[in-house]
Tab-separated table of C-alpha atoms in Angstrom:
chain	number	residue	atom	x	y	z
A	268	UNK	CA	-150.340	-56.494	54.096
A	269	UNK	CA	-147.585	-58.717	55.407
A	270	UNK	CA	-148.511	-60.936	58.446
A	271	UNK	CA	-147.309	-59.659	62.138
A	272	UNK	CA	-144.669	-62.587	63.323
A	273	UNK	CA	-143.947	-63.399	66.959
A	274	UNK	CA	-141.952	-65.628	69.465
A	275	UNK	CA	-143.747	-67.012	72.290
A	276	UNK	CA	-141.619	-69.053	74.286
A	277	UNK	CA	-143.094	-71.407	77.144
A	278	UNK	CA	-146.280	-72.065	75.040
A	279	UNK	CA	-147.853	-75.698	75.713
A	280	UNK	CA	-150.031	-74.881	77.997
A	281	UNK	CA	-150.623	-71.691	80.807
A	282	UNK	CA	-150.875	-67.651	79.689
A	283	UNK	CA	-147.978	-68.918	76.841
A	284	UNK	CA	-150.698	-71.222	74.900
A	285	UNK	CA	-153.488	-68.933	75.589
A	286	UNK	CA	-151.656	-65.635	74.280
A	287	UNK	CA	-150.687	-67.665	71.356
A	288	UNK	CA	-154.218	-68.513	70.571
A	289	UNK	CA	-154.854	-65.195	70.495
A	290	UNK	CA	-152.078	-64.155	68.017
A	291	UNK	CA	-153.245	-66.796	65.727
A	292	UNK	CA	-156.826	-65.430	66.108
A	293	UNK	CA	-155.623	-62.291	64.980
A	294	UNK	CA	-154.043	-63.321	62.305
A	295	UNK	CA	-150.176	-63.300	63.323
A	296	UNK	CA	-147.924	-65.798	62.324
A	297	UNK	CA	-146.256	-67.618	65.089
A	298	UNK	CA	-143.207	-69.901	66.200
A	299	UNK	CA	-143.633	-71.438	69.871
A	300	UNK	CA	-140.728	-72.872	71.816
A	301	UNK	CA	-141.379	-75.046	74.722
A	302	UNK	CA	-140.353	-78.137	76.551
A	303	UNK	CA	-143.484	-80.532	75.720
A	304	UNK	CA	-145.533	-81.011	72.598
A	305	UNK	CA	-148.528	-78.449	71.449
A	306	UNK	CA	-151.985	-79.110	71.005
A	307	UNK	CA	-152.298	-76.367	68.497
A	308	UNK	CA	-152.158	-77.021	64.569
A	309	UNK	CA	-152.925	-73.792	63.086
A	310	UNK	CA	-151.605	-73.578	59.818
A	311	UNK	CA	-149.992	-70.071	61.217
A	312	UNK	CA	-147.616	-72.010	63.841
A	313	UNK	CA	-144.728	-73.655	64.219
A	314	UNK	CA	-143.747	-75.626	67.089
A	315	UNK	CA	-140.296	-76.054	68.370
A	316	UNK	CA	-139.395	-78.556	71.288
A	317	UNK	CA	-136.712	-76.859	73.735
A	318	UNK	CA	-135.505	-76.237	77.146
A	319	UNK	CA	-134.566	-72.564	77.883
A	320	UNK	CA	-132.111	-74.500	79.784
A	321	UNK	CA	-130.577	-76.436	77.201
A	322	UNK	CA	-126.937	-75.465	75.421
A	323	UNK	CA	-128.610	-75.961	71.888
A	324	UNK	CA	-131.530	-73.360	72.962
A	325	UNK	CA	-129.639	-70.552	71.302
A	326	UNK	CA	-129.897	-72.332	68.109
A	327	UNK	CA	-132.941	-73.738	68.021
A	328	UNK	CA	-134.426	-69.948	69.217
A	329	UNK	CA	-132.172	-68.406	66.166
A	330	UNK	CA	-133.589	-70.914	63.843
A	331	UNK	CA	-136.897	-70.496	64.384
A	332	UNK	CA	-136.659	-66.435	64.543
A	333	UNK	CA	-134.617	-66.869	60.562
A	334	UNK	CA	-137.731	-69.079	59.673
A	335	UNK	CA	-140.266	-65.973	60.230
A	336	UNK	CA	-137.314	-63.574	58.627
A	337	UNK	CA	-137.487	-61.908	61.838
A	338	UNK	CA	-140.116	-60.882	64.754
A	339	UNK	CA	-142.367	-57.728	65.708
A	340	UNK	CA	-142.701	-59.532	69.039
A	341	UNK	CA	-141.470	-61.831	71.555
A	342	UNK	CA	-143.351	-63.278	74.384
A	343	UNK	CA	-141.463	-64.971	77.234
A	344	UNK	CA	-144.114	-66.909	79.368
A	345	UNK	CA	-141.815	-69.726	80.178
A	346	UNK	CA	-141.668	-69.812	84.327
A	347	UNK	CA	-141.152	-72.582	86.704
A	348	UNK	CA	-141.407	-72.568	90.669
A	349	UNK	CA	-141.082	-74.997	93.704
A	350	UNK	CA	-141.627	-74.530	97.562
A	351	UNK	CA	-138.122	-75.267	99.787
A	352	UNK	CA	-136.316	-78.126	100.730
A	353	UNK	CA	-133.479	-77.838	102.255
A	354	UNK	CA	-132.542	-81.651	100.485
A	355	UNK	CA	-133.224	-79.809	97.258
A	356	UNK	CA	-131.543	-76.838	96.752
A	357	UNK	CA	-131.658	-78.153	92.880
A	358	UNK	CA	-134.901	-76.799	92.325
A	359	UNK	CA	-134.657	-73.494	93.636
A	360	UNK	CA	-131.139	-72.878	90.745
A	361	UNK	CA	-132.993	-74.024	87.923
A	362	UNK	CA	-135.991	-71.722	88.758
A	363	UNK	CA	-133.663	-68.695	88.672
A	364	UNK	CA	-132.156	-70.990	85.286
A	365	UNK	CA	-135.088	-70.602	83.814
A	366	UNK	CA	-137.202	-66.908	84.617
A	367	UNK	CA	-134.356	-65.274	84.775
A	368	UNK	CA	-131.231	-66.402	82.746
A	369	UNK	CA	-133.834	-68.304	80.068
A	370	UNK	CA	-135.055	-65.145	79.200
A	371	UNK	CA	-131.711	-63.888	79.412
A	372	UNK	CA	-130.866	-66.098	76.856
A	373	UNK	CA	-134.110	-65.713	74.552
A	374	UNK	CA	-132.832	-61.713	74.676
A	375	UNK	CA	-129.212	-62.535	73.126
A	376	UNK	CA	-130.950	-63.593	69.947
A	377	UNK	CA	-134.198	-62.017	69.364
A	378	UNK	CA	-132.728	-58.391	70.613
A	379	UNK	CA	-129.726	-57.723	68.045
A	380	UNK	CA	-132.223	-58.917	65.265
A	381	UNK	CA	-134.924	-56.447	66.333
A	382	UNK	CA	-132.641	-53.791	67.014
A	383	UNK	CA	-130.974	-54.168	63.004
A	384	UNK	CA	-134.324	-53.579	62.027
A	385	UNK	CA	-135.189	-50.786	64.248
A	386	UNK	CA	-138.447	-51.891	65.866
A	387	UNK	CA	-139.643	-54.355	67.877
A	388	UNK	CA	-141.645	-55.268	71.109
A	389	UNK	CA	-140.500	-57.863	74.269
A	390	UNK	CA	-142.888	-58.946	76.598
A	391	UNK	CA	-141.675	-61.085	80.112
A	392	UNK	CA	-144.028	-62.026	82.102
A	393	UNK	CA	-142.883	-61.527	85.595
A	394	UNK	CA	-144.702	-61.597	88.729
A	395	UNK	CA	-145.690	-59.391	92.008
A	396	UNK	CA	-143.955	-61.790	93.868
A	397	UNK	CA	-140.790	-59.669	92.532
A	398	UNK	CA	-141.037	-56.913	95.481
A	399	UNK	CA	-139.514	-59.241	98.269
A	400	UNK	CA	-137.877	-62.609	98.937
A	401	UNK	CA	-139.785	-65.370	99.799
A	402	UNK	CA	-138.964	-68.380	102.457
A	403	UNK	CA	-141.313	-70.227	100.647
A	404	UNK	CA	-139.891	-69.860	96.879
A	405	UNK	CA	-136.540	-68.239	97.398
A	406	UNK	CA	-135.515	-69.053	93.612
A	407	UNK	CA	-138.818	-67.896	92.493
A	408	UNK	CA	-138.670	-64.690	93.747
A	409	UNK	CA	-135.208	-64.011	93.082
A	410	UNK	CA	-135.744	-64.866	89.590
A	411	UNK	CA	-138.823	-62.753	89.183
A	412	UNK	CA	-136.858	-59.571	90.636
A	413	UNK	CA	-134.029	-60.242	88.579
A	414	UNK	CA	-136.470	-60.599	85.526
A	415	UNK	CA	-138.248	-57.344	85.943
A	416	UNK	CA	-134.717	-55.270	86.913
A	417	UNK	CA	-132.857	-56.736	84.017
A	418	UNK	CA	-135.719	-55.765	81.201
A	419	UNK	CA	-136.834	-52.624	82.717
A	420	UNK	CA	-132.917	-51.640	82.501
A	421	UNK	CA	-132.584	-53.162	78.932
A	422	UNK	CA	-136.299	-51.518	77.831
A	423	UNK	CA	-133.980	-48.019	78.701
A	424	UNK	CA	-131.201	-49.074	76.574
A	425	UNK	CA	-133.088	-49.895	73.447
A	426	UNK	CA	-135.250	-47.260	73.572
A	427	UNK	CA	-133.172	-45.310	71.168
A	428	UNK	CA	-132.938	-48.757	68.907
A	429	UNK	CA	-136.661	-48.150	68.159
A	430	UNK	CA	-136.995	-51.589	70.383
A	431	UNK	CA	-139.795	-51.820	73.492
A	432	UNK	CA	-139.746	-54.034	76.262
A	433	UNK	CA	-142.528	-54.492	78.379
A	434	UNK	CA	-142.811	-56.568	81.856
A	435	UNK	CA	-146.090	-57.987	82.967
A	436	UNK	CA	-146.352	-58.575	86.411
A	437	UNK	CA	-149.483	-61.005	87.741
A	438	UNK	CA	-150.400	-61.911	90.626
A	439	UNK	CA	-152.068	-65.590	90.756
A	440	UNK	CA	-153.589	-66.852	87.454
A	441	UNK	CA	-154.949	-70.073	87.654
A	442	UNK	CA	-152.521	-72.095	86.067
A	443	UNK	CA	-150.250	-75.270	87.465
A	444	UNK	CA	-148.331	-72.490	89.019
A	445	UNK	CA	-151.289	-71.495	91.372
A	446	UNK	CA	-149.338	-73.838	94.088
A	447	UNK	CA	-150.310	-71.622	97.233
A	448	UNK	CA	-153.321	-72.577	99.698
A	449	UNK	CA	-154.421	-68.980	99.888
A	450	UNK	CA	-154.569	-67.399	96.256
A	451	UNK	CA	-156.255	-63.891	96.263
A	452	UNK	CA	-157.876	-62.641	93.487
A	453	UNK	CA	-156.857	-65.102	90.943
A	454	UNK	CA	-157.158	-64.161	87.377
A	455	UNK	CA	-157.899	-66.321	84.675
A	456	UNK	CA	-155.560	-67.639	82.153
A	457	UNK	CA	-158.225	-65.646	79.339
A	458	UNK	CA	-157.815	-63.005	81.915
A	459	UNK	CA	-153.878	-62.638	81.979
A	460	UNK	CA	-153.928	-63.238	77.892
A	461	UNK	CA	-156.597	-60.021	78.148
A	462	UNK	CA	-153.717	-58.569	79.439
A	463	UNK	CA	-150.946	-59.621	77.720
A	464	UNK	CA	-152.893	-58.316	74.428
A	465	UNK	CA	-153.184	-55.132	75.353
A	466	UNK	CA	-149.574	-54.897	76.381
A	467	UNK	CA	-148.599	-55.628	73.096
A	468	UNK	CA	-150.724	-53.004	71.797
A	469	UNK	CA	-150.151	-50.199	74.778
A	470	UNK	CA	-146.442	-51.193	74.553
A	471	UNK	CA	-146.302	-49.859	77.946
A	472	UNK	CA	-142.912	-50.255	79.879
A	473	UNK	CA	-144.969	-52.092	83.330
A	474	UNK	CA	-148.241	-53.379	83.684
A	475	UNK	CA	-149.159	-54.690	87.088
A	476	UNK	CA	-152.418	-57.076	87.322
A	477	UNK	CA	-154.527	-57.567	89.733
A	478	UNK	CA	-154.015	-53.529	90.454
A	479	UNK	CA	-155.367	-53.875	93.878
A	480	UNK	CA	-153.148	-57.010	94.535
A	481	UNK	CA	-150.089	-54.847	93.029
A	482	UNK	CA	-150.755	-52.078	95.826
A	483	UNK	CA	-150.360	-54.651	98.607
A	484	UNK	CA	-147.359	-56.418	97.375
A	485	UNK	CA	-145.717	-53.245	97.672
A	486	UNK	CA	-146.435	-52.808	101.170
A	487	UNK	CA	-146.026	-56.543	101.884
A	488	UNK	CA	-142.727	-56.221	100.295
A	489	UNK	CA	-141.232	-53.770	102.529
A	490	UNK	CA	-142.030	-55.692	105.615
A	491	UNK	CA	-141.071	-58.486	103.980
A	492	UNK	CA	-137.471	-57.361	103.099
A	493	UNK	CA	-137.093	-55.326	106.933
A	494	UNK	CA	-137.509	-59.021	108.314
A	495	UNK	CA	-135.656	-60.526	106.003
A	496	UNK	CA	-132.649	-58.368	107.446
A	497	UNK	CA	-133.014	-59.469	111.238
């Protein structure tokens, strides 16, 4: 039986490293794209250095998916976020560069190739914090919401392509991305892998995680977007 290939894209370190750990645990064979170096050296991976915000990312992406001869799965874990400044309105465009139009991007060239072939799973990991804008990390926000909108939308247009597209949706997993004082029921990164795993196997369209923490960001949210309006 032929090995199960996959993308994971924003892989050196984080949920990205540890759901490619996993992959290579069981057995799939697996090309990572991310900014920095990896630490791992399975004989099962290949390693690509890349920005999701870089003009040659297309290529490199395309490259790497005709090296496998094609995917059963893509994982986009890449995700950046910074608190305001008002001196640094920089920071706040490239986090909507990269969670939303990165995996905007990573879609234009695994997508067609999975849809040729008629199968095919994609996996973004979004975030609860997609349910309201935040003073705190407008371009975070915004670029989870747009995240989980555009690939539940495109999971409905594939459908009939034999193509699934899943968004995960965490709440705090204790990662470098953990940058709030306060972080409720914080998963671990084995935790969120956990779920990312079972995604892939469930295929299911949303998966929300911590499910209690899901249930209050929907009622935070509401408040949250009535003030934003006054």
């Amino acid at each position: 039986m032929d090995k199960r290939r996959a993308i994971v894209v924003g892989n050196s370190d984080g949920i990205g490293l540890a759901v490619t750990r996993r992959l290579l645990d069981d057995g799939w064979t697996v090309a990572g794209l991310s900014r920095s170096s990896s630490p791992l050296t399975s004989s099962g991976y290949e390693h690509h250095r890349t920005d999701v915000t870089d003009a040659g990312y297309r290529e490199v992406l395309a490259g790497a998916l005709d090296t496998l001869g094609g995917v059963e799965a893509c994982v986009y874990a890449a995700g950046i976020g910074d608190f305001f400044a008002v001196d640094d309105l920089a920071a706040q465009t490239r986090a909507l560069e990269v969670n939303l139009v990165g995996a905007a991007r990573t879609m234009e060239v695994v997508v067609p190739s999975m849809a040729r072939a008629g199968a095919g799973h994609v996996v973004g990991l979004s975030s609860l914090a997609d349910v309201a804008p935040s003073a705190e990390a407008p371009g975070y926000a915004a670029g989870k919401a747009g995240l989980s909108s555009y690939l539940l939308g495109l999971g409905g247009a594939l459908r009939s392509h034999g193509v699934r597209v899943s968004v995960v949706r965490f709440g705090f997993v204790d990662t470098k991305m953990a940058m709030a004082r306060v972080k409720p029921m914080m998963l671990s990164v084995d935790q969120a892998a956990d779920v990312v795993l079972d995604c892939l196997r469930t295929r299911a369209a949303v998966v929300s995680r911590p499910r209690r923490m899901a249930a209050l960001a929907r009622t935070a949210g509401v408040l949250l977007n009535v003030r934003a309006r006054r």
